[in-house]
């Protein structure tokens, strides 16, 4: 089974600064690092590290070749990653001495994905494969609808949260993953409880408390505890969790077992600094003692 991920690919440019610049101020940074980021790329890396077969659908700009190479090095199939004119999606992240940050995000190529190429790529998917997307690219509802019609299991990670984006993909979903703040925002926007969304499976992540899984059929709410860890850096915890969850399902694990492994993987990630590069492998997750 393959996971088809229509997802963002971003370059994270992280500038160390003495303080967050104030309006009108010019400030010299004391450090610069560049990393692979974007919710989509992180999820593809997580699923690939979990041992799943992952085909990434998305786009980078003229400056994005190194990001495709990084994804491929993690084992992600990038045959359907488009090269577009203009800049890749990127984030300018300024971090001050206390760890406070300010982020400017440019979606770039992520919002300039060519529809026909995505359509053709998805024609290569087989019934029983999984499809996932998040709210950082173009074509979310179109691709989700096509995937559903082809018999794929369709998942959506509702981040960055936008109620309208969820509304647009909701009819095509088998699985929705969101954190508890997003869950509350969605309930308010739709004036409906999570239990009555009409989506077969909803997973609400609860940070250090683990996650809840709600089955629409029976209305049952199951809880999975997260292992206790000392949190060093929670960046990418949600992406690691979702990537591992989908990988587990694609590898034939039952939901409960897939959730268990996902919480273990996310806990390991939280104990390490960094994003994509800090996502643990399946072997590390298996060996981990908490
Ligand atoms: P982020 O935006 O930081 O990537 P999120 O807001 O999407 O995360 P969270 O609910 O904070 O989602 O975290 C996702 C999952 O990561 C949780 O369900 C849990 O399994 C794991 N996790 C997050 N924080 C911790 C923690 N402090 N200790 C252990 N596990 C954690």
PDB file of C-alpha atoms and ligand atoms in Angstrom:
ATOM      1  CA  UNK A   1       0.000   0.000   0.000  1.00  0.00           C
ATOM      2  CA  UNK A   2       1.229   3.469  -0.833  1.00  0.00           C
ATOM      3  CA  UNK A   3       0.580   6.714   1.050  1.00  0.00           C
ATOM      4  CA  UNK A   4      -0.042   9.560  -1.399  1.00  0.00           C
ATOM      5  CA  UNK A   5       0.724  12.829   0.329  1.00  0.00           C
ATOM      6  CA  UNK A   6      -0.330  16.108  -1.276  1.00  0.00           C
ATOM      7  CA  UNK A   7       1.774  18.250   1.005  1.00  0.00           C
ATOM      8  CA  UNK A   8       3.808  21.398   1.456  1.00  0.00           C
ATOM      9  CA  UNK A   9       7.572  21.483   1.081  1.00  0.00           C
ATOM     10  CA  UNK A  10       9.160  24.456   2.830  1.00  0.00           C
ATOM     11  CA  UNK A  11      12.655  25.731   3.434  1.00  0.00           C
ATOM     12  CA  UNK A  12      12.977  26.865   7.043  1.00  0.00           C
ATOM     13  CA  UNK A  13      15.507  29.707   7.342  1.00  0.00           C
ATOM     14  CA  UNK A  14      16.195  30.155  11.039  1.00  0.00           C
ATOM     15  CA  UNK A  15      17.922  33.384  12.097  1.00  0.00           C
ATOM     16  CA  UNK A  16      19.276  33.740  15.636  1.00  0.00           C
ATOM     17  CA  UNK A  17      18.755  37.324  16.815  1.00  0.00           C
ATOM     18  CA  UNK A  18      19.389  39.126  20.121  1.00  0.00           C
ATOM     19  CA  UNK A  19      15.721  40.175  20.162  1.00  0.00           C
ATOM     20  CA  UNK A  20      12.757  40.075  17.766  1.00  0.00           C
ATOM     21  CA  UNK A  21      13.130  43.180  15.521  1.00  0.00           C
ATOM     22  CA  UNK A  22      10.744  46.016  16.281  1.00  0.00           C
ATOM     23  CA  UNK A  23       9.016  48.019  13.472  1.00  0.00           C
ATOM     24  CA  UNK A  24      11.578  50.062  11.520  1.00  0.00           C
ATOM     25  CA  UNK A  25      14.572  48.339  13.122  1.00  0.00           C
ATOM     26  CA  UNK A  26      17.438  46.751  11.175  1.00  0.00           C
ATOM     27  CA  UNK A  27      19.088  43.995  13.135  1.00  0.00           C
ATOM     28  CA  UNK A  28      22.099  41.775  12.405  1.00  0.00           C
ATOM     29  CA  UNK A  29      21.466  38.086  13.015  1.00  0.00           C
ATOM     30  CA  UNK A  30      24.109  36.136  14.911  1.00  0.00           C
ATOM     31  CA  UNK A  31      23.373  32.762  13.304  1.00  0.00           C
ATOM     32  CA  UNK A  32      21.639  31.177  10.327  1.00  0.00           C
ATOM     33  CA  UNK A  33      20.587  27.614   9.652  1.00  0.00           C
ATOM     34  CA  UNK A  34      18.523  26.133   6.835  1.00  0.00           C
ATOM     35  CA  UNK A  35      16.364  23.037   7.156  1.00  0.00           C
ATOM     36  CA  UNK A  36      13.663  21.048   5.404  1.00  0.00           C
ATOM     37  CA  UNK A  37      10.205  21.831   6.740  1.00  0.00           C
ATOM     38  CA  UNK A  38       6.544  22.161   5.888  1.00  0.00           C
ATOM     39  CA  UNK A  39       3.845  19.951   7.366  1.00  0.00           C
ATOM     40  CA  UNK A  40       3.617  17.898   4.199  1.00  0.00           C
ATOM     41  CA  UNK A  41       7.339  17.173   3.954  1.00  0.00           C
ATOM     42  CA  UNK A  42       7.515  16.337   7.673  1.00  0.00           C
ATOM     43  CA  UNK A  43       4.646  13.840   7.330  1.00  0.00           C
ATOM     44  CA  UNK A  44       6.241  12.182   4.312  1.00  0.00           C
ATOM     45  CA  UNK A  45       9.532  11.850   6.184  1.00  0.00           C
ATOM     46  CA  UNK A  46       7.743  10.418   9.250  1.00  0.00           C
ATOM     47  CA  UNK A  47       5.811   7.855   7.204  1.00  0.00           C
ATOM     48  CA  UNK A  48       8.941   6.854   5.285  1.00  0.00           C
ATOM     49  CA  UNK A  49      10.956   6.535   8.521  1.00  0.00           C
ATOM     50  CA  UNK A  50       8.165   4.285   9.803  1.00  0.00           C
ATOM     51  CA  UNK A  51       8.887   2.019   6.843  1.00  0.00           C
ATOM     52  CA  UNK A  52       5.884   2.920   4.655  1.00  0.00           C
ATOM     53  CA  UNK A  53       5.904   3.490   0.921  1.00  0.00           C
ATOM     54  CA  UNK A  54       5.278   7.232   0.384  1.00  0.00           C
ATOM     55  CA  UNK A  55       4.695   9.146  -2.843  1.00  0.00           C
ATOM     56  CA  UNK A  56       4.817  12.906  -2.336  1.00  0.00           C
ATOM     57  CA  UNK A  57       2.623  15.156  -4.493  1.00  0.00           C
ATOM     58  CA  UNK A  58       3.578  18.794  -4.378  1.00  0.00           C
ATOM     59  CA  UNK A  59       5.852  21.423  -5.826  1.00  0.00           C
ATOM     60  CA  UNK A  60       9.075  23.276  -5.223  1.00  0.00           C
ATOM     61  CA  UNK A  61      10.333  26.383  -6.981  1.00  0.00           C
ATOM     62  CA  UNK A  62      13.589  27.007  -8.839  1.00  0.00           C
ATOM     63  CA  UNK A  63      15.493  27.058  -5.542  1.00  0.00           C
ATOM     64  CA  UNK A  64      14.040  23.788  -4.213  1.00  0.00           C
ATOM     65  CA  UNK A  65      16.210  21.036  -5.705  1.00  0.00           C
ATOM     66  CA  UNK A  66      18.015  20.419  -2.394  1.00  0.00           C
ATOM     67  CA  UNK A  67      14.680  19.804  -0.633  1.00  0.00           C
ATOM     68  CA  UNK A  68      13.666  17.143  -3.147  1.00  0.00           C
ATOM     69  CA  UNK A  69      17.079  15.510  -2.663  1.00  0.00           C
ATOM     70  CA  UNK A  70      16.589  15.514   1.113  1.00  0.00           C
ATOM     71  CA  UNK A  71      13.142  13.920   0.821  1.00  0.00           C
ATOM     72  CA  UNK A  72      14.507  11.274  -1.525  1.00  0.00           C
ATOM     73  CA  UNK A  73      17.342  10.557   0.874  1.00  0.00           C
ATOM     74  CA  UNK A  74      14.692   9.739   3.488  1.00  0.00           C
ATOM     75  CA  UNK A  75      13.126   7.268   1.039  1.00  0.00           C
ATOM     76  CA  UNK A  76      10.209   9.425  -0.160  1.00  0.00           C
ATOM     77  CA  UNK A  77       9.226   8.928  -3.812  1.00  0.00           C
ATOM     78  CA  UNK A  78       9.415  12.416  -5.366  1.00  0.00           C
ATOM     79  CA  UNK A  79       8.642  11.473  -8.980  1.00  0.00           C
ATOM     80  CA  UNK A  80       5.493  13.605  -8.775  1.00  0.00           C
ATOM     81  CA  UNK A  81       7.028  16.652  -7.092  1.00  0.00           C
ATOM     82  CA  UNK A  82       6.681  19.445  -9.628  1.00  0.00           C
ATOM     83  CA  UNK A  83       9.304  22.098 -10.403  1.00  0.00           C
ATOM     84  CA  UNK A  84       7.614  25.484 -10.748  1.00  0.00           C
ATOM     85  CA  UNK A  85       8.919  28.937 -11.619  1.00  0.00           C
ATOM     86  CA  UNK A  86       9.403  31.371  -8.735  1.00  0.00           C
ATOM     87  CA  UNK A  87      10.445  30.612  -5.169  1.00  0.00           C
ATOM     88  CA  UNK A  88       9.723  27.492  -3.115  1.00  0.00           C
ATOM     89  CA  UNK A  89       7.578  27.764  -0.030  1.00  0.00           C
ATOM     90  CA  UNK A  90       9.711  29.073   2.803  1.00  0.00           C
ATOM     91  CA  UNK A  91       9.620  30.358   6.336  1.00  0.00           C
ATOM     92  CA  UNK A  92      11.775  33.159   7.717  1.00  0.00           C
ATOM     93  CA  UNK A  93      12.029  32.276  11.385  1.00  0.00           C
ATOM     94  CA  UNK A  94      13.666  34.689  13.803  1.00  0.00           C
ATOM     95  CA  UNK A  95      14.455  33.237  17.211  1.00  0.00           C
ATOM     96  CA  UNK A  96      15.631  35.394  20.110  1.00  0.00           C
ATOM     97  CA  UNK A  97      17.885  34.417  22.988  1.00  0.00           C
ATOM     98  CA  UNK A  98      14.896  33.337  25.111  1.00  0.00           C
ATOM     99  CA  UNK A  99      13.566  31.030  22.379  1.00  0.00           C
ATOM    100  CA  UNK A 100      10.722  33.395  21.471  1.00  0.00           C
ATOM    101  CA  UNK A 101      10.122  33.439  17.715  1.00  0.00           C
ATOM    102  CA  UNK A 102       8.444  35.373  14.901  1.00  0.00           C
ATOM    103  CA  UNK A 103       7.700  33.672  11.592  1.00  0.00           C
ATOM    104  CA  UNK A 104       7.030  35.028   8.105  1.00  0.00           C
ATOM    105  CA  UNK A 105       5.694  32.345   5.793  1.00  0.00           C
ATOM    106  CA  UNK A 106       5.645  32.461   2.009  1.00  0.00           C
ATOM    107  CA  UNK A 107       3.649  29.594   0.452  1.00  0.00           C
ATOM    108  CA  UNK A 108       5.402  29.915  -2.918  1.00  0.00           C
ATOM    109  CA  UNK A 109       5.224  26.792  -5.084  1.00  0.00           C
ATOM    110  CA  UNK A 110       2.952  25.022  -2.558  1.00  0.00           C
ATOM    111  CA  UNK A 111       0.062  27.157  -3.767  1.00  0.00           C
ATOM    112  CA  UNK A 112       1.106  26.924  -7.424  1.00  0.00           C
ATOM    113  CA  UNK A 113       0.742  23.169  -7.957  1.00  0.00           C
ATOM    114  CA  UNK A 114      -0.352  22.254 -11.469  1.00  0.00           C
ATOM    115  CA  UNK A 115      -3.758  20.456 -11.209  1.00  0.00           C
ATOM    116  CA  UNK A 116      -3.494  18.196 -14.256  1.00  0.00           C
ATOM    117  CA  UNK A 117      -0.207  16.665 -13.052  1.00  0.00           C
ATOM    118  CA  UNK A 118      -1.722  15.835  -9.642  1.00  0.00           C
ATOM    119  CA  UNK A 119      -4.719  14.286 -11.349  1.00  0.00           C
ATOM    120  CA  UNK A 120      -2.491  12.119 -13.510  1.00  0.00           C
ATOM    121  CA  UNK A 121      -0.297  11.094 -10.600  1.00  0.00           C
ATOM    122  CA  UNK A 122      -3.321   9.960  -8.581  1.00  0.00           C
ATOM    123  CA  UNK A 123      -4.443   7.827 -11.492  1.00  0.00           C
ATOM    124  CA  UNK A 124      -1.516   5.608 -10.564  1.00  0.00           C
ATOM    125  CA  UNK A 125      -2.973   4.993  -7.092  1.00  0.00           C
ATOM    126  CA  UNK A 126      -4.682   1.700  -6.305  1.00  0.00           C
ATOM    127  CA  UNK A 127      -7.820   1.091  -4.250  1.00  0.00           C
ATOM    128  CA  UNK A 128      -6.761   0.472  -0.660  1.00  0.00           C
ATOM    129  CA  UNK A 129      -3.916   3.019  -0.833  1.00  0.00           C
ATOM    130  CA  UNK A 130      -4.064   6.013   1.512  1.00  0.00           C
ATOM    131  CA  UNK A 131      -4.241   9.691   0.623  1.00  0.00           C
ATOM    132  CA  UNK A 132      -3.400  12.528   2.988  1.00  0.00           C
ATOM    133  CA  UNK A 133      -3.262  16.295   2.710  1.00  0.00           C
ATOM    134  CA  UNK A 134      -2.964  19.279   5.061  1.00  0.00           C
ATOM    135  CA  UNK A 135      -3.900  22.945   4.788  1.00  0.00           C
ATOM    136  CA  UNK A 136      -0.687  24.247   3.202  1.00  0.00           C
ATOM    137  CA  UNK A 137      -1.176  23.447  -0.484  1.00  0.00           C
ATOM    138  CA  UNK A 138      -3.523  24.135  -3.358  1.00  0.00           C
ATOM    139  CA  UNK A 139      -6.015  21.503  -4.599  1.00  0.00           C
ATOM    140  CA  UNK A 140      -6.944  19.917  -1.249  1.00  0.00           C
ATOM    141  CA  UNK A 141     -10.654  19.206  -1.969  1.00  0.00           C
ATOM    142  CA  UNK A 142     -10.100  18.317  -5.637  1.00  0.00           C
ATOM    143  CA  UNK A 143      -7.398  15.760  -4.886  1.00  0.00           C
ATOM    144  CA  UNK A 144      -9.281  14.367  -1.856  1.00  0.00           C
ATOM    145  CA  UNK A 145     -12.397  13.873  -3.993  1.00  0.00           C
ATOM    146  CA  UNK A 146     -10.430  12.093  -6.708  1.00  0.00           C
ATOM    147  CA  UNK A 147      -8.676   9.857  -4.160  1.00  0.00           C
ATOM    148  CA  UNK A 148     -11.989   8.938  -2.503  1.00  0.00           C
ATOM    149  CA  UNK A 149     -13.560   8.135  -5.868  1.00  0.00           C
ATOM    150  CA  UNK A 150     -10.628   5.809  -6.611  1.00  0.00           C
ATOM    151  CA  UNK A 151     -11.218   3.848  -3.414  1.00  0.00           C
ATOM    152  CA  UNK A 152      -8.366   5.292  -1.326  1.00  0.00           C
ATOM    153  CA  UNK A 153      -8.682   5.925   2.403  1.00  0.00           C
ATOM    154  CA  UNK A 154      -8.618   9.715   2.679  1.00  0.00           C
ATOM    155  CA  UNK A 155      -7.061  11.504   5.659  1.00  0.00           C
ATOM    156  CA  UNK A 156      -6.789  15.215   6.469  1.00  0.00           C
ATOM    157  CA  UNK A 157      -4.612  16.986   9.008  1.00  0.00           C
ATOM    158  CA  UNK A 158      -6.496  20.198   9.763  1.00  0.00           C
ATOM    159  CA  UNK A 159      -3.475  22.454  10.207  1.00  0.00           C
ATOM    160  CA  UNK A 160      -2.875  25.327   9.922  1.00  0.00           C
ATOM    161  CA  UNK A 161      -6.500  25.444  10.999  1.00  0.00           C
ATOM    162  CA  UNK A 162      -9.126  27.022   8.772  1.00  0.00           C
ATOM    163  CA  UNK A 163     -12.747  25.992   9.205  1.00  0.00           C
ATOM    164  CA  UNK A 164     -13.532  26.711   5.541  1.00  0.00           C
ATOM    165  CA  UNK A 165     -10.753  24.388   4.388  1.00  0.00           C
ATOM    166  CA  UNK A 166     -12.108  21.592   6.611  1.00  0.00           C
ATOM    167  CA  UNK A 167     -15.633  22.239   5.346  1.00  0.00           C
ATOM    168  CA  UNK A 168     -14.407  21.846   1.757  1.00  0.00           C
ATOM    169  CA  UNK A 169     -12.678  18.460   2.263  1.00  0.00           C
ATOM    170  CA  UNK A 170     -15.045  17.014   4.889  1.00  0.00           C
ATOM    171  CA  UNK A 171     -17.351  15.118   2.473  1.00  0.00           C
ATOM    172  CA  UNK A 172     -14.377  13.131   1.170  1.00  0.00           C
ATOM    173  CA  UNK A 173     -12.788  12.150   4.493  1.00  0.00           C
ATOM    174  CA  UNK A 174     -12.381   8.807   6.240  1.00  0.00           C
ATOM    175  CA  UNK A 175      -9.980  10.147   8.868  1.00  0.00           C
ATOM    176  CA  UNK A 176      -9.500  13.612  10.359  1.00  0.00           C
ATOM    177  CA  UNK A 177      -6.542  14.408  12.633  1.00  0.00           C
ATOM    178  CA  UNK A 178      -6.479  17.637  14.609  1.00  0.00           C
ATOM    179  CA  UNK A 179      -5.234  18.934  17.950  1.00  0.00           C
ATOM    180  CA  UNK A 180      -7.573  19.856  20.753  1.00  0.00           C
ATOM    181  CA  UNK A 181      -7.544  23.596  20.034  1.00  0.00           C
ATOM    182  CA  UNK A 182      -8.399  22.912  16.389  1.00  0.00           C
ATOM    183  CA  UNK A 183     -11.124  20.471  17.495  1.00  0.00           C
ATOM    184  CA  UNK A 184     -12.737  23.182  19.624  1.00  0.00           C
ATOM    185  CA  UNK A 185     -12.481  25.735  16.789  1.00  0.00           C
ATOM    186  CA  UNK A 186     -14.104  23.274  14.391  1.00  0.00           C
ATOM    187  CA  UNK A 187     -16.969  22.487  16.770  1.00  0.00           C
ATOM    188  CA  UNK A 188     -17.644  26.207  17.125  1.00  0.00           C
ATOM    189  CA  UNK A 189     -17.423  26.921  13.385  1.00  0.00           C
ATOM    190  CA  UNK A 190     -19.685  24.024  12.390  1.00  0.00           C
ATOM    191  CA  UNK A 191     -21.893  24.205  15.455  1.00  0.00           C
ATOM    192  CA  UNK A 192     -21.541  20.455  15.729  1.00  0.00           C
ATOM    193  CA  UNK A 193     -19.696  18.085  18.043  1.00  0.00           C
ATOM    194  CA  UNK A 194     -16.651  16.140  16.846  1.00  0.00           C
ATOM    195  CA  UNK A 195     -18.684  12.958  17.396  1.00  0.00           C
ATOM    196  CA  UNK A 196     -21.312  14.024  14.844  1.00  0.00           C
ATOM    197  CA  UNK A 197     -19.108  15.208  11.970  1.00  0.00           C
ATOM    198  CA  UNK A 198     -19.996  12.131   9.922  1.00  0.00           C
ATOM    199  CA  UNK A 199     -16.308  11.235   9.449  1.00  0.00           C
ATOM    200  CA  UNK A 200     -15.581   7.553  10.194  1.00  0.00           C
ATOM    201  CA  UNK A 201     -12.513   8.225  12.352  1.00  0.00           C
ATOM    202  CA  UNK A 202     -11.479  11.419  14.107  1.00  0.00           C
ATOM    203  CA  UNK A 203      -8.253  11.599  16.098  1.00  0.00           C
ATOM    204  CA  UNK A 204      -7.767  14.503  18.501  1.00  0.00           C
ATOM    205  CA  UNK A 205      -4.183  14.924  19.697  1.00  0.00           C
ATOM    206  CA  UNK A 206      -3.743  16.121  23.275  1.00  0.00           C
ATOM    207  CA  UNK A 207      -0.039  16.998  23.533  1.00  0.00           C
ATOM    208  CA  UNK A 208       1.608  15.317  26.545  1.00  0.00           C
ATOM    209  CA  UNK A 209      -1.724  13.643  27.361  1.00  0.00           C
ATOM    210  CA  UNK A 210      -1.708  11.520  24.179  1.00  0.00           C
ATOM    211  CA  UNK A 211      -4.770  11.369  21.947  1.00  0.00           C
ATOM    212  CA  UNK A 212      -8.436  10.453  21.673  1.00  0.00           C
ATOM    213  CA  UNK A 213      -9.818   8.397  18.783  1.00  0.00           C
ATOM    214  CA  UNK A 214     -13.514   8.788  18.016  1.00  0.00           C
ATOM    215  CA  UNK A 215     -15.305   6.172  15.921  1.00  0.00           C
ATOM    216  CA  UNK A 216     -18.336   7.653  14.209  1.00  0.00           C
ATOM    217  CA  UNK A 217     -20.158   4.338  13.790  1.00  0.00           C
ATOM    218  CA  UNK A 218     -20.449   3.584  17.485  1.00  0.00           C
ATOM    219  CA  UNK A 219     -19.684   7.092  18.751  1.00  0.00           C
ATOM    220  CA  UNK A 220     -17.045   5.457  20.963  1.00  0.00           C
ATOM    221  CA  UNK A 221     -14.169   7.582  22.260  1.00  0.00           C
ATOM    222  CA  UNK A 222     -10.939   5.654  22.945  1.00  0.00           C
ATOM    223  CA  UNK A 223      -7.983   7.223  24.721  1.00  0.00           C
ATOM    224  CA  UNK A 224      -4.290   6.489  24.147  1.00  0.00           C
ATOM    225  CA  UNK A 225      -1.789   7.849  26.693  1.00  0.00           C
ATOM    226  CA  UNK A 226       1.488   9.374  25.507  1.00  0.00           C
ATOM    227  CA  UNK A 227       4.706   8.086  27.066  1.00  0.00           C
ATOM    228  CA  UNK A 228       6.213  10.511  29.586  1.00  0.00           C
ATOM    229  CA  UNK A 229       9.222  12.362  28.224  1.00  0.00           C
ATOM    230  CA  UNK A 230      11.081  15.547  28.947  1.00  0.00           C
ATOM    231  CA  UNK A 231       9.968  17.896  26.160  1.00  0.00           C
ATOM    232  CA  UNK A 232      12.983  19.456  24.434  1.00  0.00           C
ATOM    233  CA  UNK A 233      11.342  20.652  21.199  1.00  0.00           C
ATOM    234  CA  UNK A 234       7.729  19.952  20.187  1.00  0.00           C
ATOM    235  CA  UNK A 235       8.220  21.191  16.580  1.00  0.00           C
ATOM    236  CA  UNK A 236       6.859  18.537  14.227  1.00  0.00           C
ATOM    237  CA  UNK A 237       5.294  16.412  16.998  1.00  0.00           C
ATOM    238  CA  UNK A 238       1.914  16.483  15.262  1.00  0.00           C
ATOM    239  CA  UNK A 239       3.439  15.716  11.843  1.00  0.00           C
ATOM    240  CA  UNK A 240       5.436  12.812  13.272  1.00  0.00           C
ATOM    241  CA  UNK A 241       2.284  11.495  14.928  1.00  0.00           C
ATOM    242  CA  UNK A 242       0.167  11.704  11.744  1.00  0.00           C
ATOM    243  CA  UNK A 243       2.900  10.311   9.479  1.00  0.00           C
ATOM    244  CA  UNK A 244       3.377   7.337  11.812  1.00  0.00           C
ATOM    245  CA  UNK A 245      -0.369   6.805  12.183  1.00  0.00           C
ATOM    246  CA  UNK A 246      -0.851   6.614   8.413  1.00  0.00           C
ATOM    247  CA  UNK A 247       2.218   4.424   8.010  1.00  0.00           C
ATOM    248  CA  UNK A 248       0.805   1.991  10.570  1.00  0.00           C
ATOM    249  CA  UNK A 249      -2.539   1.820   8.790  1.00  0.00           C
ATOM    250  CA  UNK A 250      -0.801   1.311   5.423  1.00  0.00           C
ATOM    251  CA  UNK A 251       1.197  -1.534   6.982  1.00  0.00           C
ATOM    252  CA  UNK A 252      -1.980  -3.295   8.121  1.00  0.00           C
ATOM    253  CA  UNK A 253      -1.972  -2.305  11.803  1.00  0.00           C
ATOM    254  CA  UNK A 254      -5.337  -1.874  13.508  1.00  0.00           C
ATOM    255  CA  UNK A 255      -6.154   1.712  14.533  1.00  0.00           C
ATOM    256  CA  UNK A 256      -5.322   1.154  18.202  1.00  0.00           C
ATOM    257  CA  UNK A 257      -1.890  -0.345  17.407  1.00  0.00           C
ATOM    258  CA  UNK A 258      -1.151   2.390  14.838  1.00  0.00           C
ATOM    259  CA  UNK A 259      -2.063   5.061  17.431  1.00  0.00           C
ATOM    260  CA  UNK A 260       0.149   3.432  20.027  1.00  0.00           C
ATOM    261  CA  UNK A 261       3.161   3.445  17.744  1.00  0.00           C
ATOM    262  CA  UNK A 262       2.391   7.032  16.626  1.00  0.00           C
ATOM    263  CA  UNK A 263       2.358   8.295  20.234  1.00  0.00           C
ATOM    264  CA  UNK A 264       5.678   6.534  20.919  1.00  0.00           C
ATOM    265  CA  UNK A 265       7.233   8.051  17.775  1.00  0.00           C
ATOM    266  CA  UNK A 266       5.940  11.554  18.597  1.00  0.00           C
ATOM    267  CA  UNK A 267       7.203  11.274  22.176  1.00  0.00           C
ATOM    268  CA  UNK A 268      10.682  10.388  20.908  1.00  0.00           C
ATOM    269  CA  UNK A 269      10.578  13.374  18.534  1.00  0.00           C
ATOM    270  CA  UNK A 270       9.570  15.714  21.383  1.00  0.00           C
ATOM    271  CA  UNK A 271      12.669  14.632  23.292  1.00  0.00           C
ATOM    272  CA  UNK A 272      14.969  15.806  20.459  1.00  0.00           C
ATOM    273  CA  UNK A 273      15.656  19.228  18.942  1.00  0.00           C
ATOM    274  CA  UNK A 274      14.780  19.797  15.261  1.00  0.00           C
ATOM    275  CA  UNK A 275      11.992  18.936  12.820  1.00  0.00           C
ATOM    276  CA  UNK A 276      12.261  16.443   9.918  1.00  0.00           C
ATOM    277  CA  UNK A 277      15.801  15.387  10.848  1.00  0.00           C
ATOM    278  CA  UNK A 278      14.735  14.544  14.397  1.00  0.00           C
ATOM    279  CA  UNK A 279      11.937  12.137  13.420  1.00  0.00           C
ATOM    280  CA  UNK A 280      12.824   8.669  14.738  1.00  0.00           C
ATOM    281  CA  UNK A 281      13.025   5.490  12.675  1.00  0.00           C
ATOM    282  CA  UNK A 282      10.693   2.523  13.239  1.00  0.00           C
ATOM    283  CA  UNK A 283      13.566   0.640  14.848  1.00  0.00           C
ATOM    284  CA  UNK A 284      14.243   3.477  17.302  1.00  0.00           C
ATOM    285  CA  UNK A 285      10.528   3.588  18.161  1.00  0.00           C
ATOM    286  CA  UNK A 286      10.450  -0.151  18.743  1.00  0.00           C
ATOM    287  CA  UNK A 287      13.540  -0.128  20.949  1.00  0.00           C
ATOM    288  CA  UNK A 288      12.572   2.945  22.983  1.00  0.00           C
ATOM    289  CA  UNK A 289      12.014   2.440  26.698  1.00  0.00           C
ATOM    290  CA  UNK A 290      10.075   5.251  28.341  1.00  0.00           C
TER     291      UNK A 290
HETATM  292  P1  LIG B   1       2.827  20.536  16.883  1.00  0.00           P
HETATM  293  O1  LIG B   1       2.071  21.666  16.239  1.00  0.00           O
HETATM  294  O2  LIG B   1       3.660  20.930  18.068  1.00  0.00           O
HETATM  295  O3  LIG B   1       3.562  19.672  15.927  1.00  0.00           O
HETATM  296  P2  LIG B   1       0.168  19.625  17.439  1.00  0.00           P
HETATM  297  O4  LIG B   1      -0.345  20.843  18.122  1.00  0.00           O
HETATM  298  O5  LIG B   1      -0.268  19.346  16.063  1.00  0.00           O
HETATM  299  O6  LIG B   1       1.739  19.546  17.527  1.00  0.00           O
HETATM  300  P3  LIG B   1      -0.012  17.958  19.810  1.00  0.00           P
HETATM  301  O7  LIG B   1      -1.307  17.455  20.347  1.00  0.00           O
HETATM  302  O8  LIG B   1       0.680  19.022  20.587  1.00  0.00           O
HETATM  303  O9  LIG B   1      -0.229  18.325  18.291  1.00  0.00           O
HETATM  304  O10 LIG B   1       1.017  16.738  19.703  1.00  0.00           O
HETATM  305  C1  LIG B   1       0.828  15.661  18.813  1.00  0.00           C
HETATM  306  C2  LIG B   1       1.207  14.352  19.493  1.00  0.00           C
HETATM  307  O11 LIG B   1       2.592  14.416  19.876  1.00  0.00           O
HETATM  308  C3  LIG B   1       0.436  14.052  20.781  1.00  0.00           C
HETATM  309  O12 LIG B   1      -0.770  13.368  20.507  1.00  0.00           O
HETATM  310  C4  LIG B   1       1.432  13.212  21.539  1.00  0.00           C
HETATM  311  O13 LIG B   1       1.338  11.859  21.126  1.00  0.00           O
HETATM  312  C5  LIG B   1       2.784  13.793  21.110  1.00  0.00           C
HETATM  313  N1  LIG B   1       3.267  14.777  22.086  1.00  0.00           N
HETATM  314  C6  LIG B   1       3.198  16.120  22.006  1.00  0.00           C
HETATM  315  N2  LIG B   1       3.742  16.717  23.086  1.00  0.00           N
HETATM  316  C7  LIG B   1       4.180  15.705  23.884  1.00  0.00           C
HETATM  317  C8  LIG B   1       4.848  15.637  25.155  1.00  0.00           C
HETATM  318  N3  LIG B   1       5.170  16.754  25.837  1.00  0.00           N
HETATM  319  N4  LIG B   1       5.138  14.427  25.652  1.00  0.00           N
HETATM  320  C9  LIG B   1       4.843  13.291  24.985  1.00  0.00           C
HETATM  321  N5  LIG B   1       4.224  13.279  23.783  1.00  0.00           N
HETATM  322  C10 LIG B   1       3.897  14.461  23.238  1.00  0.00           C
END
